[in-house]
């Protein structure tokens, strides 16, 4: 892994872990998602952190935050009394609230996304691993707007099209759209497609005739696949 400076900070490894835990907000979270699109190695690292960290909480049951804690977190901040008054007390209070929030909201057996205050958009990501294991291509979906982005990857030979599919628990592939022949693929998913997308569902890419499958089902070989999860 390189250590070149970027908008993700000096430690990309920690950024991958923080994204996997759902701890990033605002510009930091947006920068990390952009990095997943541009850097397949970083996307694989995020997925690896999700797998490693997901097992840490298997012994803990889900605990709902007490009403008093939720109310304090939702309440507006009190106006500052003085620029230099009680700095240590304020820092200790903030730290205690952060620790309390972590313990009451940490997930149970199934990792749950941590709510992002001020971030209304729900994001889902997947690492599409090529069947020959030569590369992993990240896919990012904004579930609020339906915008989906997949960086360029040579998935179909000349005279063919690469088509994206979603595969749920019933094992039936459903078409999502065609990938661009060059450059980043961008598409907007319809609301019914978004409703069908769930955590753990498989995304797959098959090679089809130009314009897509004539049958509505994959007719050519699958060249990449991966499971989708909440970012």
Short mmCIF file of C-alpha atoms in Angstrom, two decimals:
data_model
loop_
_atom_site.label_atom_id
_atom_site.label_comp_id
_atom_site.label_asym_id
_atom_site.label_seq_id
_atom_site.Cartn_x
_atom_site.Cartn_y
_atom_site.Cartn_z
CA UNK A 1 0.00 0.00 0.00
CA UNK A 2 1.34 3.43 -0.85
CA UNK A 3 1.62 6.24 1.71
CA UNK A 4 1.22 9.17 -0.65
CA UNK A 5 -0.77 12.05 0.86
CA UNK A 6 -4.44 12.24 -0.12
CA UNK A 7 -7.67 13.75 1.10
CA UNK A 8 -8.17 10.62 3.21
CA UNK A 9 -5.35 11.56 5.59
CA UNK A 10 -1.96 10.00 6.30
CA UNK A 11 -3.25 6.54 7.32
CA UNK A 12 -5.44 4.90 4.62
CA UNK A 13 -5.51 1.69 6.63
CA UNK A 14 -7.31 3.39 9.52
CA UNK A 15 -9.63 5.16 7.09
CA UNK A 16 -10.67 1.78 5.66
CA UNK A 17 -11.41 0.52 9.17
CA UNK A 18 -13.37 3.65 10.08
CA UNK A 19 -15.43 3.40 6.89
CA UNK A 20 -16.14 -0.27 7.59
CA UNK A 21 -17.35 0.62 11.10
CA UNK A 22 -19.48 3.52 9.83
CA UNK A 23 -17.54 6.10 11.84
CA UNK A 24 -16.84 8.57 9.02
CA UNK A 25 -19.12 11.54 8.41
CA UNK A 26 -19.48 14.39 5.97
CA UNK A 27 -16.51 15.17 3.74
CA UNK A 28 -14.39 12.36 5.23
CA UNK A 29 -17.03 9.74 4.36
CA UNK A 30 -17.51 11.19 0.86
CA UNK A 31 -13.74 11.15 0.27
CA UNK A 32 -13.50 7.52 1.39
CA UNK A 33 -16.33 6.47 -0.95
CA UNK A 34 -14.62 8.27 -3.83
CA UNK A 35 -11.41 6.41 -2.96
CA UNK A 36 -13.31 3.10 -3.20
CA UNK A 37 -14.29 3.99 -6.76
CA UNK A 38 -10.75 4.93 -7.79
CA UNK A 39 -8.72 2.40 -5.78
CA UNK A 40 -9.72 -1.30 -5.97
CA UNK A 41 -7.08 -2.16 -3.36
CA UNK A 42 -8.69 0.26 -0.90
CA UNK A 43 -12.14 -1.23 -1.69
CA UNK A 44 -10.79 -4.70 -0.89
CA UNK A 45 -9.28 -3.38 2.33
CA UNK A 46 -12.63 -1.95 3.45
CA UNK A 47 -14.30 -5.28 2.71
CA UNK A 48 -11.57 -7.07 4.65
CA UNK A 49 -12.09 -4.81 7.67
CA UNK A 50 -15.84 -5.49 7.53
CA UNK A 51 -15.17 -9.23 7.68
CA UNK A 52 -12.60 -8.94 10.47
CA UNK A 53 -14.56 -6.50 12.61
CA UNK A 54 -17.93 -8.15 12.05
CA UNK A 55 -16.96 -11.12 14.21
CA UNK A 56 -15.85 -9.03 17.19
CA UNK A 57 -19.42 -8.42 18.36
CA UNK A 58 -20.85 -11.92 17.96
CA UNK A 59 -21.04 -12.32 21.72
CA UNK A 60 -22.95 -9.09 22.28
CA UNK A 61 -26.68 -8.74 21.91
CA UNK A 62 -28.25 -5.62 20.40
CA UNK A 63 -29.06 -2.94 23.00
CA UNK A 64 -31.40 -0.07 22.26
CA UNK A 65 -30.14 3.31 23.41
CA UNK A 66 -32.01 4.55 26.52
CA UNK A 67 -34.45 7.39 25.88
CA UNK A 68 -32.41 9.71 28.07
CA UNK A 69 -29.26 9.15 26.01
CA UNK A 70 -31.10 9.55 22.70
CA UNK A 71 -32.72 12.78 23.96
CA UNK A 72 -29.36 14.23 25.03
CA UNK A 73 -27.81 13.41 21.67
CA UNK A 74 -30.70 15.00 19.79
CA UNK A 75 -30.81 18.14 21.96
CA UNK A 76 -29.18 21.32 20.56
CA UNK A 77 -25.86 22.26 22.05
CA UNK A 78 -26.04 24.79 24.87
CA UNK A 79 -24.53 28.23 24.12
CA UNK A 80 -20.97 28.66 25.25
CA UNK A 81 -20.65 30.48 28.59
CA UNK A 82 -17.13 31.70 28.10
CA UNK A 83 -14.24 31.11 25.75
CA UNK A 84 -12.01 29.61 28.45
CA UNK A 85 -14.50 28.45 31.07
CA UNK A 86 -14.41 24.81 32.20
CA UNK A 87 -12.44 23.43 29.20
CA UNK A 88 -11.52 20.21 30.99
CA UNK A 89 -15.12 19.57 32.13
CA UNK A 90 -16.44 20.14 28.62
CA UNK A 91 -13.89 17.74 27.14
CA UNK A 92 -14.65 15.08 29.75
CA UNK A 93 -18.41 15.39 29.14
CA UNK A 94 -17.99 15.03 25.37
CA UNK A 95 -15.71 12.01 25.81
CA UNK A 96 -18.14 10.35 28.22
CA UNK A 97 -21.03 10.89 25.80
CA UNK A 98 -19.01 9.38 22.97
CA UNK A 99 -18.09 6.31 25.01
CA UNK A 100 -21.70 5.87 26.16
CA UNK A 101 -22.96 6.13 22.60
CA UNK A 102 -20.50 3.45 21.45
CA UNK A 103 -21.54 0.94 24.11
CA UNK A 104 -25.32 1.34 23.68
CA UNK A 105 -25.23 1.33 19.88
CA UNK A 106 -22.60 -1.29 19.04
CA UNK A 107 -24.17 -4.01 16.87
CA UNK A 108 -25.13 -7.55 17.75
CA UNK A 109 -24.50 -10.71 15.70
CA UNK A 110 -25.43 -9.01 12.42
CA UNK A 111 -23.36 -5.81 11.93
CA UNK A 112 -25.68 -2.82 11.77
CA UNK A 113 -24.89 0.58 10.22
CA UNK A 114 -24.28 3.38 12.73
CA UNK A 115 -26.72 6.25 12.04
CA UNK A 116 -24.94 9.18 10.43
CA UNK A 117 -26.16 12.47 11.87
CA UNK A 118 -26.51 15.01 9.10
CA UNK A 119 -26.00 12.33 6.42
CA UNK A 120 -29.47 11.47 5.05
CA UNK A 121 -28.13 9.52 2.08
CA UNK A 122 -27.83 5.75 2.49
CA UNK A 123 -24.88 4.27 0.59
CA UNK A 124 -24.29 0.66 -0.46
CA UNK A 125 -21.03 -0.72 -1.82
CA UNK A 126 -19.79 -3.93 -3.40
CA UNK A 127 -16.42 -5.25 -4.55
CA UNK A 128 -16.93 -7.06 -7.86
CA UNK A 129 -14.18 -9.66 -8.01
CA UNK A 130 -13.19 -10.79 -11.49
CA UNK A 131 -13.64 -14.54 -11.93
CA UNK A 132 -9.96 -14.89 -12.84
CA UNK A 133 -9.06 -13.08 -9.57
CA UNK A 134 -7.09 -10.49 -11.56
CA UNK A 135 -8.83 -7.45 -10.04
CA UNK A 136 -11.68 -6.25 -7.85
CA UNK A 137 -13.91 -3.46 -9.14
CA UNK A 138 -15.84 -1.32 -6.60
CA UNK A 139 -19.50 -0.41 -7.12
CA UNK A 140 -21.10 2.42 -5.12
CA UNK A 141 -24.85 3.08 -4.96
CA UNK A 142 -26.57 6.11 -3.43
CA UNK A 143 -29.81 4.47 -2.29
CA UNK A 144 -31.45 7.87 -1.78
CA UNK A 145 -30.96 9.15 -5.32
CA UNK A 146 -30.47 5.80 -7.07
CA UNK A 147 -27.17 6.92 -8.61
CA UNK A 148 -24.74 4.05 -9.19
CA UNK A 149 -21.10 4.32 -10.23
CA UNK A 150 -18.63 1.63 -11.32
CA UNK A 151 -15.12 2.58 -12.55
CA UNK A 152 -13.95 1.40 -15.95
CA UNK A 153 -12.91 -2.23 -16.20
CA UNK A 154 -12.39 -4.36 -19.29
CA UNK A 155 -15.17 -6.86 -18.63
CA UNK A 156 -16.42 -7.51 -22.17
CA UNK A 157 -14.48 -8.09 -25.41
CA UNK A 158 -15.01 -6.01 -28.53
CA UNK A 159 -18.44 -6.56 -30.07
CA UNK A 160 -20.00 -7.53 -26.73
CA UNK A 161 -21.64 -5.71 -23.79
CA UNK A 162 -21.10 -6.15 -20.06
CA UNK A 163 -24.43 -6.33 -18.23
CA UNK A 164 -24.99 -5.94 -14.49
CA UNK A 165 -27.41 -8.16 -12.57
CA UNK A 166 -28.76 -8.39 -9.01
CA UNK A 167 -29.30 -11.85 -7.54
CA UNK A 168 -31.41 -12.22 -4.40
CA UNK A 169 -32.27 -15.15 -2.19
CA UNK A 170 -34.41 -16.74 -4.89
CA UNK A 171 -31.33 -17.05 -7.10
CA UNK A 172 -33.06 -15.34 -10.04
CA UNK A 173 -30.86 -12.73 -11.81
CA UNK A 174 -32.60 -9.40 -12.44
CA UNK A 175 -31.09 -6.88 -14.92
CA UNK A 176 -29.78 -3.58 -13.58
CA UNK A 177 -28.19 -2.05 -16.69
CA UNK A 178 -25.30 -2.12 -19.15
CA UNK A 179 -21.79 -1.04 -18.21
CA UNK A 180 -20.08 1.59 -20.36
CA UNK A 181 -17.64 0.33 -22.97
CA UNK A 182 -15.10 2.91 -21.75
CA UNK A 183 -14.79 5.21 -18.78
CA UNK A 184 -16.81 5.09 -15.57
CA UNK A 185 -20.24 3.48 -15.77
CA UNK A 186 -22.97 5.66 -14.27
CA UNK A 187 -26.61 4.70 -14.09
CA UNK A 188 -29.69 5.69 -12.10
CA UNK A 189 -31.61 2.80 -10.56
CA UNK A 190 -35.40 2.95 -10.55
CA UNK A 191 -37.16 3.00 -7.18
CA UNK A 192 -38.37 -0.59 -7.57
CA UNK A 193 -34.78 -1.73 -8.22
CA UNK A 194 -33.63 0.03 -5.07
CA UNK A 195 -36.37 -1.62 -3.04
CA UNK A 196 -35.10 -5.03 -4.16
CA UNK A 197 -31.49 -4.32 -3.17
CA UNK A 198 -30.71 -5.74 0.28
CA UNK A 199 -27.60 -6.19 2.36
CA UNK A 200 -25.81 -9.39 1.32
CA UNK A 201 -27.36 -9.57 -2.15
CA UNK A 202 -25.04 -10.58 -5.00
CA UNK A 203 -24.19 -8.31 -7.92
CA UNK A 204 -22.81 -10.01 -11.04
CA UNK A 205 -21.59 -8.98 -14.50
CA UNK A 206 -22.09 -11.18 -17.55
CA UNK A 207 -20.92 -10.86 -21.15
CA UNK A 208 -23.89 -10.33 -23.49
CA UNK A 209 -24.59 -9.37 -27.12
CA UNK A 210 -24.34 -5.65 -27.88
CA UNK A 211 -27.32 -3.95 -26.25
CA UNK A 212 -27.78 -6.56 -23.55
CA UNK A 213 -29.32 -9.99 -23.08
CA UNK A 214 -32.14 -10.69 -25.56
CA UNK A 215 -33.89 -12.99 -23.08
CA UNK A 216 -33.86 -10.90 -19.91
CA UNK A 217 -31.58 -13.50 -18.31
CA UNK A 218 -27.77 -13.91 -18.50
CA UNK A 219 -26.78 -15.71 -21.71
CA UNK A 220 -22.99 -15.36 -21.53
CA UNK A 221 -20.28 -16.10 -18.98
CA UNK A 222 -20.19 -14.30 -15.62
CA UNK A 223 -16.94 -12.32 -15.45
CA UNK A 224 -17.27 -10.60 -12.04
CA UNK A 225 -19.39 -10.83 -8.91
CA UNK A 226 -19.55 -9.66 -5.31
CA UNK A 227 -21.91 -9.11 -2.38
CA UNK A 228 -23.37 -5.69 -1.67
CA UNK A 229 -23.44 -4.18 1.80
CA UNK A 230 -24.31 -0.96 3.58
CA UNK A 231 -21.43 1.51 3.68
#
